[in-house]
mmCIF file of C-alpha atoms in Angstrom:
data_model
loop_
_atom_site.group_PDB
_atom_site.id
_atom_site.type_symbol
_atom_site.label_atom_id
_atom_site.label_comp_id
_atom_site.label_asym_id
_atom_site.label_seq_id
_atom_site.Cartn_x
_atom_site.Cartn_y
_atom_site.Cartn_z
ATOM 1 C CA GLY A 1451 0.000 0.000 0.000
ATOM 2 C CA ASP A 1452 0.744 3.502 -0.891
ATOM 3 C CA TYR A 1453 -0.263 6.664 0.930
ATOM 4 C CA THR A 1454 -3.267 7.363 -1.331
ATOM 5 C CA SER A 1455 -4.702 3.889 -0.692
ATOM 6 C CA TRP A 1456 -4.195 4.339 3.045
ATOM 7 C CA ILE A 1457 -6.033 7.687 3.008
ATOM 8 C CA ASN A 1458 -8.874 6.194 0.936
ATOM 9 C CA GLU A 1459 -9.316 3.358 3.448
ATOM 10 C CA LEU A 1460 -9.269 5.858 6.309
ATOM 11 C CA ARG A 1461 -12.047 7.843 4.584
ATOM 12 C CA ARG A 1462 -14.067 4.627 4.240
ATOM 13 C CA GLY A 1463 -13.904 4.220 8.028
ATOM 14 C CA ARG A 1464 -11.376 1.383 8.083
ATOM 15 C CA ALA A 1465 -9.778 2.697 11.263
ATOM 16 C CA PHE A 1466 -9.716 2.926 15.028
ATOM 17 C CA ALA A 1467 -8.451 5.596 17.403
ATOM 18 C CA THR A 1468 -6.052 4.462 20.100
ATOM 19 C CA VAL A 1469 -3.524 5.510 22.713
ATOM 20 C CA GLY A 1470 -1.897 2.080 22.606
ATOM 21 C CA PRO A 1471 -4.162 -0.973 22.172
ATOM 22 C CA LEU A 1472 -4.446 -2.574 18.742
ATOM 23 C CA MET A 1473 -8.007 -3.531 17.852
ATOM 24 C CA LEU A 1474 -9.502 -5.781 15.194
ATOM 25 C CA PHE A 1475 -13.270 -5.351 14.797
ATOM 26 C CA ASP A 1476 -15.483 -7.024 12.228
ATOM 27 C CA SER A 1477 -19.195 -7.067 11.552
ATOM 28 C CA ASP A 1478 -20.324 -10.053 9.468
ATOM 29 C CA GLY A 1479 -16.691 -10.363 8.413
ATOM 30 C CA GLU A 1480 -16.567 -6.761 7.169
ATOM 31 C CA GLN A 1481 -14.193 -4.108 8.474
ATOM 32 C CA PRO A 1482 -15.353 -0.925 10.228
ATOM 33 C CA GLY A 1483 -16.958 1.547 7.853
ATOM 34 C CA SER A 1484 -18.966 -1.159 6.093
ATOM 35 C CA GLU A 1485 -22.648 -0.707 5.293
ATOM 36 C CA ARG A 1486 -25.190 -3.503 5.090
ATOM 37 C CA ARG A 1487 -28.897 -3.363 4.362
ATOM 38 C CA PHE A 1488 -31.641 -5.726 5.511
ATOM 39 C CA ALA A 1489 -35.362 -5.734 4.698
ATOM 40 C CA ALA A 1490 -36.328 -6.792 8.239
ATOM 41 C CA PRO A 1491 -34.741 -6.969 11.715
ATOM 42 C CA ALA A 1492 -31.357 -8.618 11.390
ATOM 43 C CA LYS A 1493 -28.791 -10.627 13.293
ATOM 44 C CA VAL A 1494 -25.223 -9.474 12.838
ATOM 45 C CA SER A 1495 -22.160 -11.524 13.753
ATOM 46 C CA LEU A 1496 -19.511 -9.421 15.502
ATOM 47 C CA GLY A 1497 -15.952 -10.086 16.540
ATOM 48 C CA VAL A 1498 -13.436 -7.960 18.417
ATOM 49 C CA SER A 1499 -9.938 -8.738 19.592
ATOM 50 C CA VAL A 1500 -7.589 -6.389 21.405
ATOM 51 C CA VAL A 1501 -3.895 -6.735 22.227
ATOM 52 C CA SER A 1502 -2.205 -3.989 24.162
ATOM 53 C CA PRO A 1503 1.091 -2.872 25.666
ATOM 54 C CA ILE A 1504 -1.082 -0.883 28.120
ATOM 55 C CA PRO A 1505 -3.243 -2.919 30.542
ATOM 56 C CA VAL A 1506 -6.895 -3.203 29.464
ATOM 57 C CA SER A 1507 -9.891 -4.136 31.620
ATOM 58 C CA LYS A 1508 -13.093 -3.904 29.618
ATOM 59 C CA LEU A 1509 -14.179 -4.308 25.991
ATOM 60 C CA GLU A 1510 -17.582 -2.952 24.964
ATOM 61 C CA ILE A 1511 -19.791 -3.355 21.908
ATOM 62 C CA VAL A 1512 -21.785 -0.167 21.335
ATOM 63 C CA ALA A 1513 -24.888 0.222 19.131
ATOM 64 C CA ASN A 1514 -26.341 3.698 18.631
ATOM 65 C CA GLY A 1515 -24.439 4.902 21.684
ATOM 66 C CA GLN A 1516 -25.662 2.160 24.036
ATOM 67 C CA VAL A 1517 -23.474 -0.642 25.400
ATOM 68 C CA VAL A 1518 -25.057 -3.885 24.172
ATOM 69 C CA ALA A 1519 -22.346 -6.419 25.075
ATOM 70 C CA GLU A 1520 -19.047 -6.532 26.904
ATOM 71 C CA ALA A 1521 -16.103 -8.670 27.915
ATOM 72 C CA SER A 1522 -14.078 -7.806 30.981
ATOM 73 C CA SER A 1523 -11.218 -9.059 33.086
ATOM 74 C CA PRO A 1524 -11.171 -8.848 36.903
ATOM 75 C CA MET A 1525 -7.501 -7.834 36.647
ATOM 76 C CA PRO A 1526 -5.988 -5.622 33.934
ATOM 77 C CA THR A 1527 -4.653 -7.747 31.098
ATOM 78 C CA GLU A 1528 -2.789 -7.445 27.789
ATOM 79 C CA GLY A 1529 -5.707 -8.618 25.668
ATOM 80 C CA LEU A 1530 -9.452 -9.144 25.464
ATOM 81 C CA ALA A 1531 -11.768 -10.660 22.878
ATOM 82 C CA TRP A 1532 -15.491 -10.960 22.251
ATOM 83 C CA ARG A 1533 -17.466 -12.742 19.572
ATOM 84 C CA GLY A 1534 -21.222 -13.011 19.337
ATOM 85 C CA VAL A 1535 -24.416 -12.217 17.490
ATOM 86 C CA LEU A 1536 -26.305 -8.970 17.909
ATOM 87 C CA GLY A 1537 -29.990 -8.695 17.007
ATOM 88 C CA LEU A 1538 -30.945 -5.345 15.497
ATOM 89 C CA ALA A 1539 -34.580 -4.262 15.218
ATOM 90 C CA GLN A 1540 -33.681 -0.795 13.920
ATOM 91 C CA SER A 1541 -30.994 0.810 11.781
ATOM 92 C CA SER A 1542 -27.845 1.179 13.857
ATOM 93 C CA TRP A 1543 -24.212 2.088 13.930
ATOM 94 C CA ILE A 1544 -22.064 -0.484 15.748
ATOM 95 C CA ALA A 1545 -18.573 0.019 17.164
ATOM 96 C CA ALA A 1546 -16.187 -1.429 19.728
ATOM 97 C CA ARG A 1547 -14.225 0.345 22.441
ATOM 98 C CA VAL A 1548 -11.772 -0.703 25.126
ATOM 99 C CA TRP A 1549 -11.151 0.715 28.591
ATOM 100 C CA GLY A 1550 -8.335 0.328 31.069
ATOM 101 C CA PRO A 1551 -6.860 1.857 34.206
ATOM 102 C CA ASN A 1552 -5.048 5.183 34.074
ATOM 103 C CA SER A 1553 -1.386 4.621 33.331
ATOM 104 C CA ASP A 1554 1.711 6.754 32.970
ATOM 105 C CA ARG A 1555 2.374 4.659 29.833
ATOM 106 C CA ILE A 1556 -0.512 6.383 28.011
ATOM 107 C CA ALA A 1557 0.811 8.933 25.523
ATOM 108 C CA ASN A 1558 -0.565 12.376 26.401
ATOM 109 C CA GLY A 1559 -2.272 10.780 29.387
ATOM 110 C CA PRO A 1560 -2.840 12.218 32.835
ATOM 111 C CA SER A 1561 -0.021 14.568 33.772
ATOM 112 C CA ARG A 1562 -0.678 14.955 37.489
ATOM 113 C CA TRP A 1563 0.432 12.179 39.825
ATOM 114 C CA SER A 1564 -3.004 11.927 41.463
ATOM 115 C CA GLU A 1565 -4.658 11.354 38.079
ATOM 116 C CA ARG A 1566 -2.136 8.695 37.072
ATOM 117 C CA HIS A 1567 -3.147 6.520 39.985
ATOM 118 C CA SER A 1568 -6.877 7.142 39.863
ATOM 119 C CA PRO A 1569 -8.997 3.967 39.985
ATOM 120 C CA THR A 1570 -11.135 5.339 37.165
ATOM 121 C CA LEU A 1571 -11.083 3.508 33.850
ATOM 122 C CA VAL A 1572 -10.138 5.578 30.820
ATOM 123 C CA LEU A 1573 -11.044 5.071 27.177
ATOM 124 C CA LEU A 1574 -8.022 3.602 25.417
ATOM 125 C CA ALA A 1575 -9.308 2.743 21.926
ATOM 126 C CA HIS A 1576 -12.482 3.089 19.846
ATOM 127 C CA SER A 1577 -13.235 1.625 16.435
ATOM 128 C CA SER A 1578 -14.915 3.446 13.616
ATOM 129 C CA PRO A 1579 -18.505 2.228 13.293
ATOM 130 C CA SER A 1580 -20.088 -0.203 10.882
ATOM 131 C CA TYR A 1581 -23.577 0.694 9.695
ATOM 132 C CA VAL A 1582 -26.601 -1.600 9.486
ATOM 133 C CA TYR A 1583 -29.780 -0.341 7.818
ATOM 134 C CA VAL A 1584 -33.071 -2.101 8.570
ATOM 135 C CA ASP A 1585 -36.031 -1.549 6.233
ATOM 136 C CA ASP A 1586 -34.224 1.438 4.632
ATOM 137 C CA GLN A 1587 -34.770 3.477 7.813
ATOM 138 C CA PRO A 1588 -32.177 6.104 8.759
ATOM 139 C CA ILE A 1589 -29.971 5.619 11.790
ATOM 140 C CA PHE A 1590 -31.505 7.713 14.545
ATOM 141 C CA SER A 1591 -30.960 8.187 18.270
ATOM 142 C CA GLU A 1592 -33.244 10.516 20.220
ATOM 143 C CA THR A 1593 -30.751 10.492 23.096
ATOM 144 C CA ALA A 1594 -27.951 11.684 20.810
ATOM 145 C CA ARG A 1595 -30.238 14.278 19.225
ATOM 146 C CA GLN A 1596 -31.172 15.674 22.647
ATOM 147 C CA PHE A 1597 -27.506 15.708 23.715
ATOM 148 C CA CYS A 1598 -26.582 17.748 20.630
ATOM 149 C CA LEU A 1599 -29.473 20.168 21.169
ATOM 150 C CA HIS A 1600 -28.452 20.765 24.801
ATOM 151 C CA TRP A 1601 -24.801 21.167 23.810
ATOM 152 C CA LEU A 1602 -25.694 23.670 21.083
ATOM 153 C CA ASP A 1603 -27.927 25.600 23.501
ATOM 154 C CA ALA A 1604 -25.007 25.873 25.943
ATOM 155 C CA LEU A 1605 -22.640 27.025 23.189
ATOM 156 C CA ILE A 1606 -25.157 29.577 21.903
ATOM 157 C CA GLU A 1607 -25.534 30.979 25.416
ATOM 158 C CA ARG A 1608 -21.744 31.221 25.811
ATOM 159 C CA ILE A 1609 -21.436 33.016 22.468
ATOM 160 C CA ARG A 1610 -24.097 35.492 23.561
ATOM 161 C CA THR A 1611 -22.686 36.137 27.041
ATOM 162 C CA GLU A 1612 -18.941 35.412 26.906
ATOM 163 C CA GLY A 1613 -17.974 35.508 23.231
ATOM 164 C CA LYS A 1614 -15.288 37.999 22.220
ATOM 165 C CA PHE A 1615 -15.857 39.338 18.713
ATOM 166 C CA THR A 1616 -14.384 42.270 16.824
ATOM 167 C CA THR A 1617 -17.859 43.385 15.714
ATOM 168 C CA GLU A 1618 -21.459 42.598 16.577
ATOM 169 C CA ALA A 1619 -21.939 41.557 12.939
ATOM 170 C CA HIS A 1620 -19.311 38.852 13.427
ATOM 171 C CA ARG A 1621 -21.081 37.641 16.593
ATOM 172 C CA ASP A 1622 -24.374 37.568 14.654
ATOM 173 C CA ASP A 1623 -22.764 35.513 11.853
ATOM 174 C CA VAL A 1624 -21.419 32.967 14.342
ATOM 175 C CA LEU A 1625 -24.763 32.799 16.155
ATOM 176 C CA ALA A 1626 -26.563 32.293 12.840
ATOM 177 C CA THR A 1627 -24.298 29.328 12.053
ATOM 178 C CA PHE A 1628 -25.036 27.727 15.425
ATOM 179 C CA MET A 1629 -28.763 28.413 15.036
ATOM 180 C CA ARG A 1630 -28.734 26.668 11.626
ATOM 181 C CA ALA A 1631 -27.048 23.665 13.252
ATOM 182 C CA ARG A 1632 -29.647 23.700 16.014
ATOM 183 C CA ALA A 1633 -32.460 23.746 13.435
ATOM 184 C CA VAL A 1634 -30.994 20.635 11.789
ATOM 185 C CA TYR A 1635 -31.092 18.732 15.086
ATOM 186 C CA GLN A 1636 -34.497 20.152 15.999
ATOM 187 C CA ASN A 1637 -35.998 18.944 12.709
ATOM 188 C CA MET A 1638 -34.132 15.631 12.736
ATOM 189 C CA GLY A 1639 -36.595 14.040 15.159
ATOM 190 C CA THR A 1640 -39.747 14.766 13.187
ATOM 191 C CA HIS A 1641 -39.655 11.426 11.339
ATOM 192 C CA GLU A 1642 -39.453 9.559 14.669
ATOM 193 C CA LYS A 1643 -42.224 11.599 16.293
ATOM 194 C CA ALA A 1644 -44.546 10.863 13.390
ATOM 195 C CA LYS A 1645 -44.281 7.087 13.893
ATOM 196 C CA PRO A 1646 -47.145 5.377 15.800
#
């Protein structure tokens, strides 16, 4: 592979983000970024394996933002794996992520000594999603939509009250951009609300 091929695969979602662990994730044998379509609720075969120079504790399968399966180790380990079948009644994105204890071996990790030895698990790696469409319905999450609306509302308020702009016209332009984004999320839920 050359650089152009690598970039093209990255754009197709054939990737994972990591601070150390290596992750292989497949959905019906397809790499992350794949899209599959089913006429009715579907069963999807998933597999994840993780090897890591940083201790890992928990591997999660996530569908539309919700943890739907997991594998864990009572003690931090150098690897975890999970394989199973996931039933999907609605269109969904599916990804895998792995957690582990804070460690001073994490690049750009916690810089203060107290954070390094915190018992809290930190996200170490996350795959790009695979997409499954059921009955040609769009992938939709009301929880995610509400999160984005609340986040935009908070940002809009900060722009209005704390934003530093050279002119009021510039502030108005920025606010208009955020208001357009808010309208997208506001209108996004109308197809779900119309369903019986």
